[in-house]
Coordinates of C-alpha atoms (C1' of nucleotides) in Angstrom, one line a residue:
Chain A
X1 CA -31.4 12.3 5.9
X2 CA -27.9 12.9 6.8
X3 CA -25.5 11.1 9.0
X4 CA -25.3 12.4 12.0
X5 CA -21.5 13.1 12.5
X6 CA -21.3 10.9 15.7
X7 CA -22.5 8.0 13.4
X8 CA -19.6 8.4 10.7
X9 CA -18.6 5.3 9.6
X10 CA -14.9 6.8 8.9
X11 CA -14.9 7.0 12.7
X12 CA -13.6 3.5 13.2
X13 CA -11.5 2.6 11.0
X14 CA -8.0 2.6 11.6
X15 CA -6.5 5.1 9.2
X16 CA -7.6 7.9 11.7
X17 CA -6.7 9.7 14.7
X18 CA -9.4 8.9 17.4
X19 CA -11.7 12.0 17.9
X20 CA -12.8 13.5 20.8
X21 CA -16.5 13.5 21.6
X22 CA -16.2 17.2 21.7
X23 CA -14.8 17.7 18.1
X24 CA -17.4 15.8 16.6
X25 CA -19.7 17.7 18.2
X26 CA -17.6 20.6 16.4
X27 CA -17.7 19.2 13.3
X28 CA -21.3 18.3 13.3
X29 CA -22.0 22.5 13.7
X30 CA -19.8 23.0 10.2
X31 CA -21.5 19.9 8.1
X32 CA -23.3 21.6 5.7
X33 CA -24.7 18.7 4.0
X34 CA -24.5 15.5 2.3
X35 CA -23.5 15.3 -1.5
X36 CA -24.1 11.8 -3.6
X37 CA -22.9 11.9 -7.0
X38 CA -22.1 9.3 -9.5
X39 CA -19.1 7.8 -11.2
X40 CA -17.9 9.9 -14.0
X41 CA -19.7 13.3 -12.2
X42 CA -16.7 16.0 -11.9
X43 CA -16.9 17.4 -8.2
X44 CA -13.9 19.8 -8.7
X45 CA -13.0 21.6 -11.5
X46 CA -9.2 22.8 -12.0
X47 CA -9.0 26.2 -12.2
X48 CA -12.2 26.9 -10.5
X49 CA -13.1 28.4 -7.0
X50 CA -14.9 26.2 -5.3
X51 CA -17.3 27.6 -2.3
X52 CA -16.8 24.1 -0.7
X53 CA -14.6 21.7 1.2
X54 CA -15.4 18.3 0.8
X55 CA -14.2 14.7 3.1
X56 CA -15.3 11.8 1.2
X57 CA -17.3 9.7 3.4
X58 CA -17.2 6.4 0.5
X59 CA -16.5 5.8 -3.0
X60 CA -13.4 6.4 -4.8
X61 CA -12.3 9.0 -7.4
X62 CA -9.6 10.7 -9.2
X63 CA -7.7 13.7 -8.7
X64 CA -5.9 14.6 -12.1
X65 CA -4.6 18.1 -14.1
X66 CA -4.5 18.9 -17.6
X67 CA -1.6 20.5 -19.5
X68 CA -2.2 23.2 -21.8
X69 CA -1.6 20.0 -24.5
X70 CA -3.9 18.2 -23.4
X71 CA -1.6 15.7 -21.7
X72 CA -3.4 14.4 -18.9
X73 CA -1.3 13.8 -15.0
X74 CA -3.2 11.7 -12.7
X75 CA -1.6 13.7 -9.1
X76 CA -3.4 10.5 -6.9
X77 CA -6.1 8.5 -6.7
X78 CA -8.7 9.6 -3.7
X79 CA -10.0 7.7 -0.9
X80 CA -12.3 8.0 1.8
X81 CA -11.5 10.2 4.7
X82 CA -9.6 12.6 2.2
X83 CA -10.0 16.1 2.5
X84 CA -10.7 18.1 -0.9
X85 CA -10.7 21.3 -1.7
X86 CA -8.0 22.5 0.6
X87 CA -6.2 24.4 -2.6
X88 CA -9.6 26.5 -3.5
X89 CA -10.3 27.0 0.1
X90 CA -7.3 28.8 0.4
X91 CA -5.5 29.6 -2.6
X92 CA -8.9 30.7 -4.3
X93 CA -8.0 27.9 -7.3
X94 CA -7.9 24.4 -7.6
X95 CA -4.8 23.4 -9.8
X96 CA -6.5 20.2 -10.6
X97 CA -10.1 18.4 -10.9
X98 CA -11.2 15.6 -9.0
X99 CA -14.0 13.2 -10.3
X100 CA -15.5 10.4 -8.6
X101 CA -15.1 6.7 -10.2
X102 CA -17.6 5.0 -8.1
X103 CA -20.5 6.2 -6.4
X104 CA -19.1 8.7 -3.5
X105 CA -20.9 10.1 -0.4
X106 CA -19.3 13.6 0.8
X107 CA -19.5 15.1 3.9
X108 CA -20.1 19.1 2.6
X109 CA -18.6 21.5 4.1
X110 CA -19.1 25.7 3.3
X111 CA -16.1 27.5 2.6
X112 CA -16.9 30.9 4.0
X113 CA -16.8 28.7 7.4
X114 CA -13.5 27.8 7.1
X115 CA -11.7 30.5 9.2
X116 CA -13.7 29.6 11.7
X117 CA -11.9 26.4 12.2
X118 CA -8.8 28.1 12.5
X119 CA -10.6 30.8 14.7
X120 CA -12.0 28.6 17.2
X121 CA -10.9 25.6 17.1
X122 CA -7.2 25.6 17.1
X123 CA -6.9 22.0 17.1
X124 CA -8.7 21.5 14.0
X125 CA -6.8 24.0 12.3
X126 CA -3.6 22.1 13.6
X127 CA -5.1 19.3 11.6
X128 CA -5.4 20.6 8.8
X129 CA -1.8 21.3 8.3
X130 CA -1.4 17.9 9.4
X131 CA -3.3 16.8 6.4
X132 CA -1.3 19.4 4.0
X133 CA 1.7 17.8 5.5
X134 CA 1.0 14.6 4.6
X135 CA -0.1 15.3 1.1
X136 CA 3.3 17.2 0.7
X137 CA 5.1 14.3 1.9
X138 CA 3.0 11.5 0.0
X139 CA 3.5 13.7 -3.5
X140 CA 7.6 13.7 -2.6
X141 CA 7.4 9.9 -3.0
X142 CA 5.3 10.1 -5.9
X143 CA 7.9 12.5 -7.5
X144 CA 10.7 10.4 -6.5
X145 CA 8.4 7.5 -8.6
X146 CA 8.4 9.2 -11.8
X147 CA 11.7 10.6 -11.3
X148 CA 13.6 7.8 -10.2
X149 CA 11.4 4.3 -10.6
X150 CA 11.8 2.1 -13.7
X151 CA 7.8 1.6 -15.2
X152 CA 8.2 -2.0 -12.9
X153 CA 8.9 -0.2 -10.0
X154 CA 6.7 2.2 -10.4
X155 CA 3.7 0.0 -10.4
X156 CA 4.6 -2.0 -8.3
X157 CA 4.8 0.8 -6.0
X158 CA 1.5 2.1 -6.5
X159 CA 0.1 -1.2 -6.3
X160 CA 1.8 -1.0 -2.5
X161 CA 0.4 2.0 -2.0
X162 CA -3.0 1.4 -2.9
X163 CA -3.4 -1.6 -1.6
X164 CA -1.7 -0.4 2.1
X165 CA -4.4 2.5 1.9
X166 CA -7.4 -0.1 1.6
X167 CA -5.7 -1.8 4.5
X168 CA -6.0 1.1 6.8
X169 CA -9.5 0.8 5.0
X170 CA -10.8 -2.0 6.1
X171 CA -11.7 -2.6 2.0
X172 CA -9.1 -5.5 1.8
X173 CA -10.8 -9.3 2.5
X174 CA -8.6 -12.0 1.1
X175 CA -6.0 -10.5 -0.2
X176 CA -8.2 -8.4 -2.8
X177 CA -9.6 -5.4 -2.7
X178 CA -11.7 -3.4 -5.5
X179 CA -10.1 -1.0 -7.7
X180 CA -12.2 0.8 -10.2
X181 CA -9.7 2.8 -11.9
X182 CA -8.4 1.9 -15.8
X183 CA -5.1 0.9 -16.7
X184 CA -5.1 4.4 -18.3
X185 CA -5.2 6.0 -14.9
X186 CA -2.3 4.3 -13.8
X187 CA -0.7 5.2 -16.8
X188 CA -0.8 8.7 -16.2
X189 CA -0.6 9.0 -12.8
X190 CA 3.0 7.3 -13.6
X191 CA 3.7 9.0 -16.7
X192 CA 4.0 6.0 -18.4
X193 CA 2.0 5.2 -22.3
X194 CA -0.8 3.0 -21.6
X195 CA 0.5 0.0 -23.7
X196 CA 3.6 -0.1 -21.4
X197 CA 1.4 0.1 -18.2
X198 CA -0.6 -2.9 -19.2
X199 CA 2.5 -5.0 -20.5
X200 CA 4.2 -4.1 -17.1
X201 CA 1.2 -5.2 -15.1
X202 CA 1.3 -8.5 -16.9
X203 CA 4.6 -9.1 -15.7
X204 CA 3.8 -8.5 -12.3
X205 CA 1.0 -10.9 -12.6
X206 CA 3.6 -13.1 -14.2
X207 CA 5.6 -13.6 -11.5
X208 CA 3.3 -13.7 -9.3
X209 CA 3.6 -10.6 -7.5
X210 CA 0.1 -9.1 -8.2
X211 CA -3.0 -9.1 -10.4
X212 CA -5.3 -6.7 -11.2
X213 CA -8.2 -7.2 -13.5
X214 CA -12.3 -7.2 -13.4
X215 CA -11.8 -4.0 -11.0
X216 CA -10.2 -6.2 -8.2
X217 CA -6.5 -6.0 -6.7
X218 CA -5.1 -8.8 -5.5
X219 CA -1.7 -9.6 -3.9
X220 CA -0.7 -12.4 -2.2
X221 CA 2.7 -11.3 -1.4
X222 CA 2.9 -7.7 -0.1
X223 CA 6.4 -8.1 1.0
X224 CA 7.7 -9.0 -1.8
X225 CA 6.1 -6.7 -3.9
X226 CA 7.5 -3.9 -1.9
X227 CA 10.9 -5.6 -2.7
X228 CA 10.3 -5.2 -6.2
X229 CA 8.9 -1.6 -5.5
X230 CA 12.2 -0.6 -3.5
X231 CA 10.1 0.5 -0.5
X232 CA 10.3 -0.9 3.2
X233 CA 6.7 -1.9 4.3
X234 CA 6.1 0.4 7.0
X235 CA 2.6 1.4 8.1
X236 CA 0.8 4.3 6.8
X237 CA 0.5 7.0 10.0
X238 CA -2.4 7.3 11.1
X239 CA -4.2 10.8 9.8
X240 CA -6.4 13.1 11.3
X241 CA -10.1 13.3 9.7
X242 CA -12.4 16.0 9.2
Chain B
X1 CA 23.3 40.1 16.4
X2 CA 20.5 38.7 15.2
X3 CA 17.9 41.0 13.1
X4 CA 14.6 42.5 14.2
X5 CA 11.9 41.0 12.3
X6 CA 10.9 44.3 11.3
X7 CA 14.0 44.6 9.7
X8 CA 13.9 41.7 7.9
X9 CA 15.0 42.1 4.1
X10 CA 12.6 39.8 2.8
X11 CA 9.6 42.2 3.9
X12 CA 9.6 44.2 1.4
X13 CA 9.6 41.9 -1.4
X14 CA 7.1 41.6 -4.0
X15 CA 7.4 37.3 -3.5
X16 CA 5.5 38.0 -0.1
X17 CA 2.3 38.9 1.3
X18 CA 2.4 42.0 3.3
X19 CA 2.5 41.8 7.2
X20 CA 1.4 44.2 9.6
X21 CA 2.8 45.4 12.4
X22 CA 1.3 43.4 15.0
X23 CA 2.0 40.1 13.0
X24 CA 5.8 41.3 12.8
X25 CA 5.8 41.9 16.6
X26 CA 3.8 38.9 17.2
X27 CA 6.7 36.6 14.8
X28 CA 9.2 38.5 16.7
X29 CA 8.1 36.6 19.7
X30 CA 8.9 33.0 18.1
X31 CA 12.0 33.7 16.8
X32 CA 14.8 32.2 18.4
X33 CA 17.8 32.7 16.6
X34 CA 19.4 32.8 13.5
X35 CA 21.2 29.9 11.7
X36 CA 24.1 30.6 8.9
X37 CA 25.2 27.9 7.4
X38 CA 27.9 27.3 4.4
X39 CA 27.7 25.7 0.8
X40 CA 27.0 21.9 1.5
X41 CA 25.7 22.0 5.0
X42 CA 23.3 19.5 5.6
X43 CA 20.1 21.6 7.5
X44 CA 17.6 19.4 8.3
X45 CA 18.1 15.1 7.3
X46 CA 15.2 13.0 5.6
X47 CA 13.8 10.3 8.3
X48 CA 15.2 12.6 11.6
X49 CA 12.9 14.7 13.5
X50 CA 14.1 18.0 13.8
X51 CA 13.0 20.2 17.0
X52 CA 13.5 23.7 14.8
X53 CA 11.6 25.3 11.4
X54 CA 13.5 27.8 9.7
X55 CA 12.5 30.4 7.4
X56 CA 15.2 31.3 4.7
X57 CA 16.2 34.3 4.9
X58 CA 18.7 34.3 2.5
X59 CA 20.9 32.2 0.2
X60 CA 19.7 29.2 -1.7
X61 CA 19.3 25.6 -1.0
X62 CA 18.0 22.1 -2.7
X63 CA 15.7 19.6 -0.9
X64 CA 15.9 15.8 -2.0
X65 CA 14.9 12.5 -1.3
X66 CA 17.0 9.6 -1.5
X67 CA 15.4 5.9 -2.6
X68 CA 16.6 3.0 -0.6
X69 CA 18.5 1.9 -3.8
X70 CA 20.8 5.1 -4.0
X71 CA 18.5 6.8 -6.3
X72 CA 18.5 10.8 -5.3
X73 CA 15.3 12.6 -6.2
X74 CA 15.7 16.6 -6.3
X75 CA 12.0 17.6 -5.0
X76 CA 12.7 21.6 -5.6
X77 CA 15.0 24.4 -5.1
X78 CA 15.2 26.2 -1.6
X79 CA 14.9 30.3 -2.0
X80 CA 14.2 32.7 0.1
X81 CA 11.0 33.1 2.0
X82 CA 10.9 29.7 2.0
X83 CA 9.3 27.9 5.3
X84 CA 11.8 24.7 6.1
X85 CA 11.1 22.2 8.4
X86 CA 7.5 21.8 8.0
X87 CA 7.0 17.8 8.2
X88 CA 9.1 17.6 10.9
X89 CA 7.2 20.1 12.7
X90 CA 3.7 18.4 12.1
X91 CA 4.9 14.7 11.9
X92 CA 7.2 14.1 13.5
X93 CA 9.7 13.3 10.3
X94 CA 11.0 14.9 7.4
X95 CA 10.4 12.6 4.0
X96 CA 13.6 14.8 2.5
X97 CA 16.3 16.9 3.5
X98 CA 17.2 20.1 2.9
X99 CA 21.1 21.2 2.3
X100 CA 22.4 24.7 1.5
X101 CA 23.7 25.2 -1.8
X102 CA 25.5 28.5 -0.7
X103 CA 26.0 30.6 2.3
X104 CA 22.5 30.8 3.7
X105 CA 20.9 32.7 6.3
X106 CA 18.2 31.2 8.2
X107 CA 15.5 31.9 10.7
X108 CA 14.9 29.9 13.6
X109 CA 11.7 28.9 15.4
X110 CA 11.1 26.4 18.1
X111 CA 9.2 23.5 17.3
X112 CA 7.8 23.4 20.7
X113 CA 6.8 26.8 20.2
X114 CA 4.6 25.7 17.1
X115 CA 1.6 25.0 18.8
X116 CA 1.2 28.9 20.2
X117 CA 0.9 29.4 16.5
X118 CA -2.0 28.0 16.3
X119 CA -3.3 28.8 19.3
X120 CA -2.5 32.1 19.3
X121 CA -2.7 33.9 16.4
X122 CA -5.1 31.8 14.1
X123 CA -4.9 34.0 11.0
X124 CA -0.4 33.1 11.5
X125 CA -2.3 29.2 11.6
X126 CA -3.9 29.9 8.3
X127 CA -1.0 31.3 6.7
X128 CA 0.9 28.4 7.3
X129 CA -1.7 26.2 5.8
X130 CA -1.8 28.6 2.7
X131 CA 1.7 28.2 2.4
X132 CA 1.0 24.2 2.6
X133 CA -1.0 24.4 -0.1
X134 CA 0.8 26.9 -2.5
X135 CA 3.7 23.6 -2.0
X136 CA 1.0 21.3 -2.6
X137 CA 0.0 22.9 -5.8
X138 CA 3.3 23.3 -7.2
X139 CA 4.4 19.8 -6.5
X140 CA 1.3 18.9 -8.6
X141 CA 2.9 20.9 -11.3
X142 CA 6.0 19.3 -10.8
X143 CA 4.5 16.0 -11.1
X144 CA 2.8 16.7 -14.4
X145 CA 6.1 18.0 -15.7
X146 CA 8.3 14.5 -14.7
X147 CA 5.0 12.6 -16.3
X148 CA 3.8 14.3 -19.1
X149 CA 6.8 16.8 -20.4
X150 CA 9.5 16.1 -22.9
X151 CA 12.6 16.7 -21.6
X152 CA 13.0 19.9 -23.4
X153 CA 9.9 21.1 -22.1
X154 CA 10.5 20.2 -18.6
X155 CA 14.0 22.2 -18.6
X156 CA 12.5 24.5 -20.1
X157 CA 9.6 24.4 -17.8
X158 CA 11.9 24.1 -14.8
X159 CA 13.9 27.4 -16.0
X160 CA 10.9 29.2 -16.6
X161 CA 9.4 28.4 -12.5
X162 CA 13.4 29.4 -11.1
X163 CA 13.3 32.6 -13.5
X164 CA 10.0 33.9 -12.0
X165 CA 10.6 32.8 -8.9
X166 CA 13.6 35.1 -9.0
X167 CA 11.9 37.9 -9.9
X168 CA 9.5 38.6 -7.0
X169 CA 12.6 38.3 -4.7
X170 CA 14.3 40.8 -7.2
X171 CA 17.1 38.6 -7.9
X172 CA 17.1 39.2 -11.1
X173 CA 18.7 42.4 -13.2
X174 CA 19.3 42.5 -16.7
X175 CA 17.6 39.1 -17.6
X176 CA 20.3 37.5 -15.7
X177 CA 20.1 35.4 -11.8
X178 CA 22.5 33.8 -10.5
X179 CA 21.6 29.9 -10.1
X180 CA 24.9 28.2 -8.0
X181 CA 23.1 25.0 -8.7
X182 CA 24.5 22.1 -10.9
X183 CA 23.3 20.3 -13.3
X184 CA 23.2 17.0 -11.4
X185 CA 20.9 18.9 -9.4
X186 CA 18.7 19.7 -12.5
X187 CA 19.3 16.3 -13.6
X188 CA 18.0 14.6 -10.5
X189 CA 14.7 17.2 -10.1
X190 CA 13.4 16.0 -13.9
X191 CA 14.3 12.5 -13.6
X192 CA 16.6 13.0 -16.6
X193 CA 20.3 11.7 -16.6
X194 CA 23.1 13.8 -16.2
X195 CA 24.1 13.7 -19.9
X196 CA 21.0 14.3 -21.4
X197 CA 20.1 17.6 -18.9
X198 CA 23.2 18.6 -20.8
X199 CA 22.4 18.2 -24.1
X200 CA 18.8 19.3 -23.4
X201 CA 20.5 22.2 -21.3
X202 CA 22.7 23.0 -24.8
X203 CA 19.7 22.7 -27.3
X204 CA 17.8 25.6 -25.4
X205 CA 21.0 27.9 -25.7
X206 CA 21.2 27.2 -29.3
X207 CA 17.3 27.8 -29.8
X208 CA 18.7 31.3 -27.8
X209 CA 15.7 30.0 -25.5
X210 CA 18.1 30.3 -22.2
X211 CA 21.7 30.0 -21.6
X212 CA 23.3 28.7 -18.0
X213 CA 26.2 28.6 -17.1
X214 CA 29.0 30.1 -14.5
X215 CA 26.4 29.7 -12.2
X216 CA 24.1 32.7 -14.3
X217 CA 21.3 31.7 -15.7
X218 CA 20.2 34.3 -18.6
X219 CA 16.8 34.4 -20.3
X220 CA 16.2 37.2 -22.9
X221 CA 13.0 36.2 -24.5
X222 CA 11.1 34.7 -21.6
X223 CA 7.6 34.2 -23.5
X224 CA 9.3 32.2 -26.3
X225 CA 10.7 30.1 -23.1
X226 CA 7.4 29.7 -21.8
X227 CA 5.7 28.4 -24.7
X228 CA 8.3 25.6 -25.3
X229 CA 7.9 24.7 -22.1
X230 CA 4.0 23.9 -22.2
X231 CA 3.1 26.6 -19.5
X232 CA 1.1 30.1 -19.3
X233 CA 3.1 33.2 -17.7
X234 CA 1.0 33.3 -15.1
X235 CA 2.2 36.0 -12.4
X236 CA 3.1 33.9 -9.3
X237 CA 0.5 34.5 -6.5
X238 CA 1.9 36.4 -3.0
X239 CA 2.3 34.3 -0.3
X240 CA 2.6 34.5 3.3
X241 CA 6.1 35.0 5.2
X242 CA 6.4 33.2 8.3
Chain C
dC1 C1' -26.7 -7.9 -32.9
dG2 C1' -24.1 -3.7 -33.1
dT3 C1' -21.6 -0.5 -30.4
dC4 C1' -18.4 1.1 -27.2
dA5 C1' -15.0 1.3 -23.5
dG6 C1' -11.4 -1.0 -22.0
dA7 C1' -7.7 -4.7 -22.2
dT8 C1' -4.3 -7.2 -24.8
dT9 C1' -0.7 -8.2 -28.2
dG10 C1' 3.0 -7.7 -31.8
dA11 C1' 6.0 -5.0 -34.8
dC12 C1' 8.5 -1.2 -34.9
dG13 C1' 10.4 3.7 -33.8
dT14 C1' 12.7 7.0 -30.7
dA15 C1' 13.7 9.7 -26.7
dA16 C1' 16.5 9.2 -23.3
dG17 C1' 20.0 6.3 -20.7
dT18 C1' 24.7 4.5 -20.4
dC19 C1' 29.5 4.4 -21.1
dA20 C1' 33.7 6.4 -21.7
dA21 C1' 36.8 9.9 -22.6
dA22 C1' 38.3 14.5 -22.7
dG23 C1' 37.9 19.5 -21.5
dT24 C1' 37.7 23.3 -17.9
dA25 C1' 38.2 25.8 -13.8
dG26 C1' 38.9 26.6 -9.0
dG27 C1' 41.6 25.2 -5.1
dT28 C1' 45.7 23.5 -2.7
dG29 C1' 50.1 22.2 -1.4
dG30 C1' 54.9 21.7 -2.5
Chain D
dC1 C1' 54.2 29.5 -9.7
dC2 C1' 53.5 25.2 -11.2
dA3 C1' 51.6 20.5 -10.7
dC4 C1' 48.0 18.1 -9.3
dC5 C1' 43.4 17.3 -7.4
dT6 C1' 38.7 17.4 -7.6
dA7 C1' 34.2 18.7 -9.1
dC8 C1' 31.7 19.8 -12.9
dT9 C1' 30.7 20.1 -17.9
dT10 C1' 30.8 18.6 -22.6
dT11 C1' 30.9 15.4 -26.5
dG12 C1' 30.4 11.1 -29.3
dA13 C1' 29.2 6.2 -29.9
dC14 C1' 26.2 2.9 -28.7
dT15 C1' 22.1 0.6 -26.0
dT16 C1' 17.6 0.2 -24.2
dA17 C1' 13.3 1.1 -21.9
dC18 C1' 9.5 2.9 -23.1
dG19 C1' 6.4 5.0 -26.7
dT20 C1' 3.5 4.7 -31.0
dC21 C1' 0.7 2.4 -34.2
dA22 C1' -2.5 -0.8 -35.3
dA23 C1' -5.1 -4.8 -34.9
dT24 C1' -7.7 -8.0 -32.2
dC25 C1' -10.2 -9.4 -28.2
dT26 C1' -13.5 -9.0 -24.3
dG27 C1' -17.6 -8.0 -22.0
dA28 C1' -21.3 -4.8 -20.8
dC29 C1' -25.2 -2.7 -22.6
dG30 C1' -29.1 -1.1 -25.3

DNA sequence: CGTCAGATTGACGTAAGTCAAAGTAGGTGG
DNA sequence: CCACCTACTTTGACTTACGTCAATCTGACG
């Protein structure tokens, strides 16, 4: 019924670190299941504690927090190989939700296991850091976006972003890729109105940098586009996977 | 010279988690100095690869991110307790830098010692992972504030987080911290200009919400504060001193 | 065919940015 | 001890990027 960790598809592509036979075998003893759910299904709630970890095996969602207004932030949009859940696993609270916008495939893991990655399998434990780290560092740019971006830059950075994620993904063929999020997710994960987001997209498209409609990205040229985005193009590092 | 870790100041704060004796004896073992530094010293550079983590022992500092246009992004304020160097450390490159704001005292640990953490003393592993994630979470918060809060409500927001930071470290007496910050600073952390961080800054003293200045921050009706600023007075959770 | 979620467009309003000048205070050198 | 920097704050006048409102359009779906 489930895939048998050795069989992972993640496994290949070339967003992650290589693993050694023996820590898929480790893995495999802490995969507590399989879990399918829908687009639209929540799979963490902010606020709540969650008895499990989660990596996303396929399908794309949506991590995002509410204010006490109701104001909605969109923190990033989730791909597979991410690890969630990190926050409840260890702070005992998510500070935001995460719902799927496709069809998604997670790889289950059980809390209450969780200090026995860091007890017995240092490495792993290393790894998770690693992750944490790079969260930290992706959510400094993203601040430094809102902060500091004009609403051109900004999506035209997350546009780079996105689109250098499906890369490492193997999900971009010609130049496209598939994007199921609404122009009002990208309008608040960039703090920007939803009118504005789609009148700034239309000026990308414009001139010619990128279009997105019908759920598919395309851009035919990246460079440029990262121009626009002030951003050098350089490759995403490869991340660990759990 | 240098102090015993089972000296250390910051132990008996109510900001931290408490250690025990062996954890003390065991942290004693990875430290390898202490750093002081003055007001304006660079300690660790975005893009360079430091081979030390700190911990702050005392003395405050401000971590930013600079945009390849000249933009500066403020991504939060340094106190004390606060584990520096973490990026670096995992990899391989800091995605901000970290300067001292006044006389600071730091502790020093050896990257290449980083690894025994984990090997060693997995429950030190974890607590650096918590720590990961209490960042994580907060830079979520800071994100919803740059993309969904007014400007009044993210100074106000932005006072509120320094204020109660300030309390568990028991820097505060008589509603009153001292915050050697400026308001460029301020400024650069909301993605608000200069001039308007003033005005918003002067709007809030005349509401008698919170007054700064001469480096003093005051805040006499803290719950009045909070409210204006969109956010629960939640007590801030303990976390782990490395 | 009607409904609904999402995208698009135009007219108009406003929070926040920019510019420019002046005020304040600490620090330094003559 | 004064004169002069320099860094920071404050204020007012003006501009603009972005938000709001409201209508229309599109396509999927039952």
């Amino acid at each position: 019924m489930t895939t048998q960790c050795r069989y992972c598809p993640l496994l290949r592509k070339d967003a992650f670190v290589r693993m050694s036979k023996e820590e898929i075998e480790f893995m495999q003893k802490f995969k507590a299941g399989e879990l399918t759910v829908e687009p639209g299904t929540p799979i963490l709630m902010q606020g709540s504690n969650a008895p499990q970890l989660f990596t996303v095996l396929s399908g794309l969602g949506i991590r995002d927090k509410m204010l006490e207004n109701g104001q909605r932030q969109v923190i990033n949009f989730v791909f597979p190989g991410d690890f969630i859940g990190l926050q409840a696993g260890v702070l005992g609270k998510m500070g935001h939700s995460i719902e799927a916008r496709t069809h998604m495939r997670l790889c289950v893991f059980n809390r209450s296991e969780f200090w026995n990655f860091f007890k017995n399998h240092p490495s792993r434990a290393f790894d998770i850091t690693w992750l944490a780290a790079i969260e930290e560092h992706f959510l400094g740019e993203t601040l430094a976006t809102l902060g500091q971006r004009t609403a051109v830059q900004a999506v035209a950075w997350a546009l780079v972003r996105i689109y250098q994620r499906g890369e490492t993904l193997g999900m971009v063929t010609n130049n496209q890729m598939e994007l199921p999020y609404t122009q009002r997710d990208m309008a608040d994960a960039l703090g920007l109105s939803l009118v504005h987001t789609n009148k700034t997209l239309a000026k990308l498209k414009e001139r010619q940098l990128a279009s997105w409609s019908d759920r598919t990205l395309r851009i035919s040229n990246l460079h440029a586009l990262a121009e626009v985005a002030v951003t050098s193009l350089t490759e995403p590092p490869k991340r660990p996977l759990m």
